[in-house]
Amino acid sequence: MEKKESALVGKHYLMKQAFGQDELHEREAVCTRTDPPPCMAACPLGIDMRSVCDHAAKGDFSKAAGIIRMSTPFLYTLSGNCSGECENRCTLSRLGDGVRLRALERACAMYGGSGAVSRFMLPKKQKKTAVIGDDLFALACCWELGKKGYEVSWHTSCGSLVEPLLRLGLPEAEAKADLTALQNLRILRKEEKALSIELIEKVSEEADAVCISPDPGLACQKENCFAGQKEESVAGLLASAKRTALLADCFLQGAGTPPEEENRESRLFVTMDGVEGSESLLDPEHVTKEKAAAEAARCIQCQCTECIKGCVYLQHYKRNPRAAIREIYNNLSIVMGNHMANGLINACDECGQCRAACPNGFDYPDVCRIARHTMVETKKMPPSAHEFALLDQQFSNGEAFLARKQPGFEKCRYVFFPGCQASAVSPDTVEAAYRDLSTRLEGGVGLILGCCGAVSEWAAREDLLAEAEERFRSAWEEMGRPTVICACPTCRKIFDRYFEAETVGIWEILLKLGVEPLESRPAAVHDACGARGDKKTQEVVRALARALGCRVTEAPFSGDLSPCCGFGGLVKYANPQMAREKADFAAGRADGMIVTYCMACKDQFARTGAGTRHILELVYGTGDDTVPDLSRRRKNRLKLKQKLLREIWKEDMYMEEMLPVRYAQGAMEEMEDRMILKSDVDAVLRAYEESGAAVFDQEHGWLVTCRRLGNVTFWVKFRKEEDGYLVFGAYSHRMTVE
Ligand code: SF4
Ligand code: SF4
Ligand code: SF4
């Protein structure tokens, strides 16, 4: 991966580019959304028929005609004579009739052709050009060169400007309308008796560059002479004139020869999901305005939205990944000032759904991952984004950490690792699972309660990831390097990525050991981001759900296309509102119960009010709809550890009681929003008890005291009561109070 060196800039700012411009371009090129739709790619003139359809469908044929005239002024000529290469390639022709684009062009001329024609006011160029020919090619060349600012001598045997168009059978009024765009250009008609080689020789001496129509079949080897390509279709001829004039212009400007037209196959990916084949509504012989608008409305406005369809984040920010990576690139290049894309970077779950959905595998989450690393290294990551989650990891791998071998075993064949979310959200399930595994599996089953380090990986904190790895590794080594039974696909992914340990999903084990079937009920399985690309896990979980009596249904965006619940990438902490939107979307895909196999997903869905259970809760009859708050999640982990130590390993664990505190109405909700724990309030009040330092708020009649814990100063509004404290609220700042 190409990375620019970091350097100190000024006194305060570190700058480091995530990657160079070449890599940015390489990454952008993977996305083909800016490729033209098939109709536009097939048109020799590259007319944007998608926009034509868009305007025409709204009945605005003037604007639709304007789109065609951006490519050529010969609207009437084209509409009466085009062979319609685009029509056969229309995406809709895969299912039925393609959009009748030729007839639509005709409608644009009929109902929008009288609209204003844009005139060119380009700076005049000194060099002289000439065009030789009697046909549409010659007229088109005159226009192309004239609009580039050249004076053009048109050598022709035609008696008037309009003659080549009349020869094509165009009514005079329409022919004149097509020539409006040529009126202000410096085009001088020079009538010749005949077009000949001698004429070309003579003209090429007088003019700096000469464009020659392919029609008379004349050629000249002089370097300032450019002969057009013979073409069958009118659109092809107009395109040939465009190219010939471009060659002449490049010659006059001393620029190199422009590359040949590329292959006109579009790489734009368009799915036909939800599109039904239909018949054309337009009779080319009787083109009415209404029918033409209805026909244009059949156009599905081909575009690639595969990555956006299932991603609330991209929809929320109204971005596509290609545009977003440029924004992120620019953002990271800013040394000082605002960093508008920080929110964008931290609101992506890095879940990989878009990458799985993209036909080209555009790797947007990888860019967000790199961007987060760069932000951390250059100290541009706002500490508030991930601090709470990182402290939570520290808590899981500190106070709440537990590693024990099964009693009676020196070494264990397995170790159960439920993951930090399971212990926080559904501790009874963890206990039941461990008791079950250690009873039914042979060879000893150890237990490790802790965090796998995914939190620090998402926060781009390699140092803390290494700490988590080390914590796990020493316990795992001590147990005799057992196979790790994971109850969370993300933990398993982390272990597979960073450890040599063999891992297995608990669902595989339980499917083999057997489970008690429950009452038959419909259930949709929500696939966890950690299982993306892991078909085996996705299938085994469904098999286990069926063994439990579930009639498994598939919600939209299942399997590898499953959306994130909002927890991934620590979005729940960095952007709680976005996490809620994601949970609403993911939970809203199913009508009935949603079965998850990641406890964070279960927790997120329960918050939306959806009926949801973790599959282990179905196995063990544990869990409910309760949504534990942040303080309860911590307490659950500690109490689980205490209970297991006491009941299984016969060890005592001391847990300090908190001060008696009552919370006024709304205070706890406010603390939850601000990610303040009851234990933070407890620590602040204990400090107050020691110092007695507090400020009296006369208006509200309460005391305010503060205490710095780690990097954050917490403030608590309280009143002392006979048997404890009444807390009205709390807030925090990243500041030091001297
Ligand atoms: S559906 Fe519309 S945009 Fe797509 S190819 Fe056909 S005309 Fe073009
Ligand atoms: S949230 Fe997931 S699907 Fe959306 S952009 Fe990020 S990685 Fe892609
Ligand atoms: S899916 Fe998205 S990233 Fe992939 S080509 Fe389409 S628009 Fe581009």
PDB file of N, CA and C in Angstrom, residues 592-627:
ATOM      1  N   GLY A 592     -41.765 -11.002  11.070  1.00  0.00           N
ATOM      2  CA  GLY A 592     -41.856 -11.733  12.336  1.00  0.00           C
ATOM      3  C   GLY A 592     -40.582 -11.626  13.149  1.00  0.00           C
ATOM      4  N   MET A 593     -40.288 -12.712  13.868  1.00  0.00           N
ATOM      5  CA  MET A 593     -39.118 -12.713  14.741  1.00  0.00           C
ATOM      6  C   MET A 593     -37.819 -12.729  13.919  1.00  0.00           C
ATOM      7  N   ILE A 594     -36.842 -11.980  14.410  1.00  0.00           N
ATOM      8  CA  ILE A 594     -35.531 -11.988  13.758  1.00  0.00           C
ATOM      9  C   ILE A 594     -34.580 -12.778  14.649  1.00  0.00           C
ATOM     10  N   VAL A 595     -33.971 -13.784  14.064  1.00  0.00           N
ATOM     11  CA  VAL A 595     -32.992 -14.569  14.815  1.00  0.00           C
ATOM     12  C   VAL A 595     -31.602 -14.084  14.411  1.00  0.00           C
ATOM     13  N   THR A 596     -30.819 -13.689  15.409  1.00  0.00           N
ATOM     14  CA  THR A 596     -29.463 -13.216  15.114  1.00  0.00           C
ATOM     15  C   THR A 596     -28.451 -14.243  15.614  1.00  0.00           C
ATOM     16  N   TYR A 597     -27.212 -14.083  15.189  1.00  0.00           N
ATOM     17  CA  TYR A 597     -26.157 -14.897  15.805  1.00  0.00           C
ATOM     18  C   TYR A 597     -24.990 -14.018  16.224  1.00  0.00           C
ATOM     19  N   CYS A 598     -25.319 -12.778  16.522  1.00  0.00           N
ATOM     20  CA  CYS A 598     -24.357 -11.838  17.106  1.00  0.00           C
ATOM     21  C   CYS A 598     -25.154 -11.089  18.167  1.00  0.00           C
ATOM     22  N   MET A 599     -24.629 -11.014  19.398  1.00  0.00           N
ATOM     23  CA  MET A 599     -25.422 -10.425  20.476  1.00  0.00           C
ATOM     24  C   MET A 599     -25.563  -8.909  20.303  1.00  0.00           C
ATOM     25  N   ALA A 600     -24.610  -8.275  19.625  1.00  0.00           N
ATOM     26  CA  ALA A 600     -24.740  -6.834  19.383  1.00  0.00           C
ATOM     27  C   ALA A 600     -25.930  -6.573  18.461  1.00  0.00           C
ATOM     28  N   CYS A 601     -26.114  -7.450  17.461  1.00  0.00           N
ATOM     29  CA  CYS A 601     -27.265  -7.299  16.555  1.00  0.00           C
ATOM     30  C   CYS A 601     -28.557  -7.447  17.348  1.00  0.00           C
ATOM     31  N   LYS A 602     -28.592  -8.470  18.219  1.00  0.00           N
ATOM     32  CA  LYS A 602     -29.818  -8.708  18.995  1.00  0.00           C
ATOM     33  C   LYS A 602     -30.143  -7.469  19.829  1.00  0.00           C
ATOM     34  N   ASP A 603     -29.118  -6.909  20.447  1.00  0.00           N
ATOM     35  CA  ASP A 603     -29.315  -5.738  21.301  1.00  0.00           C
ATOM     36  C   ASP A 603     -29.809  -4.542  20.477  1.00  0.00           C
ATOM     37  N   GLN A 604     -29.190  -4.344  19.331  1.00  0.00           N
ATOM     38  CA  GLN A 604     -29.581  -3.217  18.474  1.00  0.00           C
ATOM     39  C   GLN A 604     -31.029  -3.364  18.006  1.00  0.00           C
ATOM     40  N   PHE A 605     -31.407  -4.590  17.642  1.00  0.00           N
ATOM     41  CA  PHE A 605     -32.768  -4.802  17.136  1.00  0.00           C
ATOM     42  C   PHE A 605     -33.795  -4.661  18.257  1.00  0.00           C
ATOM     43  N   ALA A 606     -33.430  -5.160  19.447  1.00  0.00           N
ATOM     44  CA  ALA A 606     -34.360  -5.049  20.576  1.00  0.00           C
ATOM     45  C   ALA A 606     -34.649  -3.573  20.852  1.00  0.00           C
ATOM     46  N   ARG A 607     -33.663  -2.719  20.630  1.00  0.00           N
ATOM     47  CA  ARG A 607     -33.856  -1.279  20.851  1.00  0.00           C
ATOM     48  C   ARG A 607     -34.897  -0.688  19.908  1.00  0.00           C
ATOM     49  N   THR A 608     -35.086  -1.313  18.756  1.00  0.00           N
ATOM     50  CA  THR A 608     -36.081  -0.786  17.808  1.00  0.00           C
ATOM     51  C   THR A 608     -37.484  -1.292  18.150  1.00  0.00           C
ATOM     52  N   GLY A 609     -37.563  -2.211  19.106  1.00  0.00           N
ATOM     53  CA  GLY A 609     -38.862  -2.782  19.463  1.00  0.00           C
ATOM     54  C   GLY A 609     -39.191  -4.022  18.648  1.00  0.00           C
ATOM     55  N   ALA A 610     -38.258  -4.452  17.811  1.00  0.00           N
ATOM     56  CA  ALA A 610     -38.515  -5.640  16.983  1.00  0.00           C
ATOM     57  C   ALA A 610     -38.461  -6.896  17.851  1.00  0.00           C
ATOM     58  N   GLY A 611     -39.232  -7.908  17.483  1.00  0.00           N
ATOM     59  CA  GLY A 611     -39.156  -9.191  18.179  1.00  0.00           C
ATOM     60  C   GLY A 611     -37.890  -9.898  17.723  1.00  0.00           C
ATOM     61  N   THR A 612     -36.965 -10.102  18.625  1.00  0.00           N
ATOM     62  CA  THR A 612     -35.681 -10.669  18.209  1.00  0.00           C
ATOM     63  C   THR A 612     -35.077 -11.528  19.313  1.00  0.00           C
ATOM     64  N   ARG A 613     -34.363 -12.546  18.904  1.00  0.00           N
ATOM     65  CA  ARG A 613     -33.622 -13.388  19.844  1.00  0.00           C
ATOM     66  C   ARG A 613     -32.307 -13.802  19.197  1.00  0.00           C
ATOM     67  N   HIS A 614     -31.291 -13.917  20.042  1.00  0.00           N
ATOM     68  CA  HIS A 614     -30.048 -14.544  19.600  1.00  0.00           C
ATOM     69  C   HIS A 614     -30.330 -16.040  19.528  1.00  0.00           C
ATOM     70  N   ILE A 615     -29.710 -16.706  18.585  1.00  0.00           N
ATOM     71  CA  ILE A 615     -30.039 -18.125  18.415  1.00  0.00           C
ATOM     72  C   ILE A 615     -29.709 -18.936  19.673  1.00  0.00           C
ATOM     73  N   LEU A 616     -28.702 -18.510  20.440  1.00  0.00           N
ATOM     74  CA  LEU A 616     -28.384 -19.238  21.677  1.00  0.00           C
ATOM     75  C   LEU A 616     -29.479 -19.033  22.725  1.00  0.00           C
ATOM     76  N   GLU A 617     -30.161 -17.897  22.647  1.00  0.00           N
ATOM     77  CA  GLU A 617     -31.280 -17.670  23.580  1.00  0.00           C
ATOM     78  C   GLU A 617     -32.422 -18.635  23.264  1.00  0.00           C
ATOM     79  N   LEU A 618     -32.555 -18.987  21.980  1.00  0.00           N
ATOM     80  CA  LEU A 618     -33.571 -19.991  21.622  1.00  0.00           C
ATOM     81  C   LEU A 618     -33.135 -21.366  22.116  1.00  0.00           C
ATOM     82  N   VAL A 619     -31.847 -21.648  21.976  1.00  0.00           N
ATOM     83  CA  VAL A 619     -31.341 -22.963  22.400  1.00  0.00           C
ATOM     84  C   VAL A 619     -31.550 -23.148  23.902  1.00  0.00           C
ATOM     85  N   TYR A 620     -31.264 -22.094  24.680  1.00  0.00           N
ATOM     86  CA  TYR A 620     -31.259 -22.260  26.142  1.00  0.00           C
ATOM     87  C   TYR A 620     -32.478 -21.661  26.834  1.00  0.00           C
ATOM     88  N   GLY A 621     -33.387 -21.123  26.065  1.00  0.00           N
ATOM     89  CA  GLY A 621     -34.599 -20.550  26.675  1.00  0.00           C
ATOM     90  C   GLY A 621     -34.285 -19.361  27.558  1.00  0.00           C
ATOM     91  N   THR A 622     -33.239 -18.645  27.227  1.00  0.00           N
ATOM     92  CA  THR A 622     -32.840 -17.469  28.021  1.00  0.00           C
ATOM     93  C   THR A 622     -33.175 -16.200  27.236  1.00  0.00           C
ATOM     94  N   GLY A 623     -32.830 -15.062  27.818  1.00  0.00           N
ATOM     95  CA  GLY A 623     -32.964 -13.787  27.107  1.00  0.00           C
ATOM     96  C   GLY A 623     -34.400 -13.313  27.057  1.00  0.00           C
ATOM     97  N   ASP A 624     -34.560 -12.009  26.911  1.00  0.00           N
ATOM     98  CA  ASP A 624     -35.896 -11.422  26.785  1.00  0.00           C
ATOM     99  C   ASP A 624     -35.778 -10.152  25.953  1.00  0.00           C
ATOM    100  N   ASP A 625     -36.804  -9.297  26.051  1.00  0.00           N
ATOM    101  CA  ASP A 625     -36.792  -8.082  25.227  1.00  0.00           C
ATOM    102  C   ASP A 625     -36.096  -6.913  25.925  1.00  0.00           C
ATOM    103  N   THR A 626     -35.582  -7.158  27.121  1.00  0.00           N
ATOM    104  CA  THR A 626     -34.964  -6.061  27.874  1.00  0.00           C
ATOM    105  C   THR A 626     -33.747  -5.517  27.130  1.00  0.00           C
ATOM    106  N   VAL A 627     -33.621  -4.204  27.197  1.00  0.00           N
ATOM    107  CA  VAL A 627     -32.446  -3.579  26.587  1.00  0.00           C
ATOM    108  C   VAL A 627     -31.602  -2.997  27.719  1.00  0.00           C
TER     109      VAL A 627
END
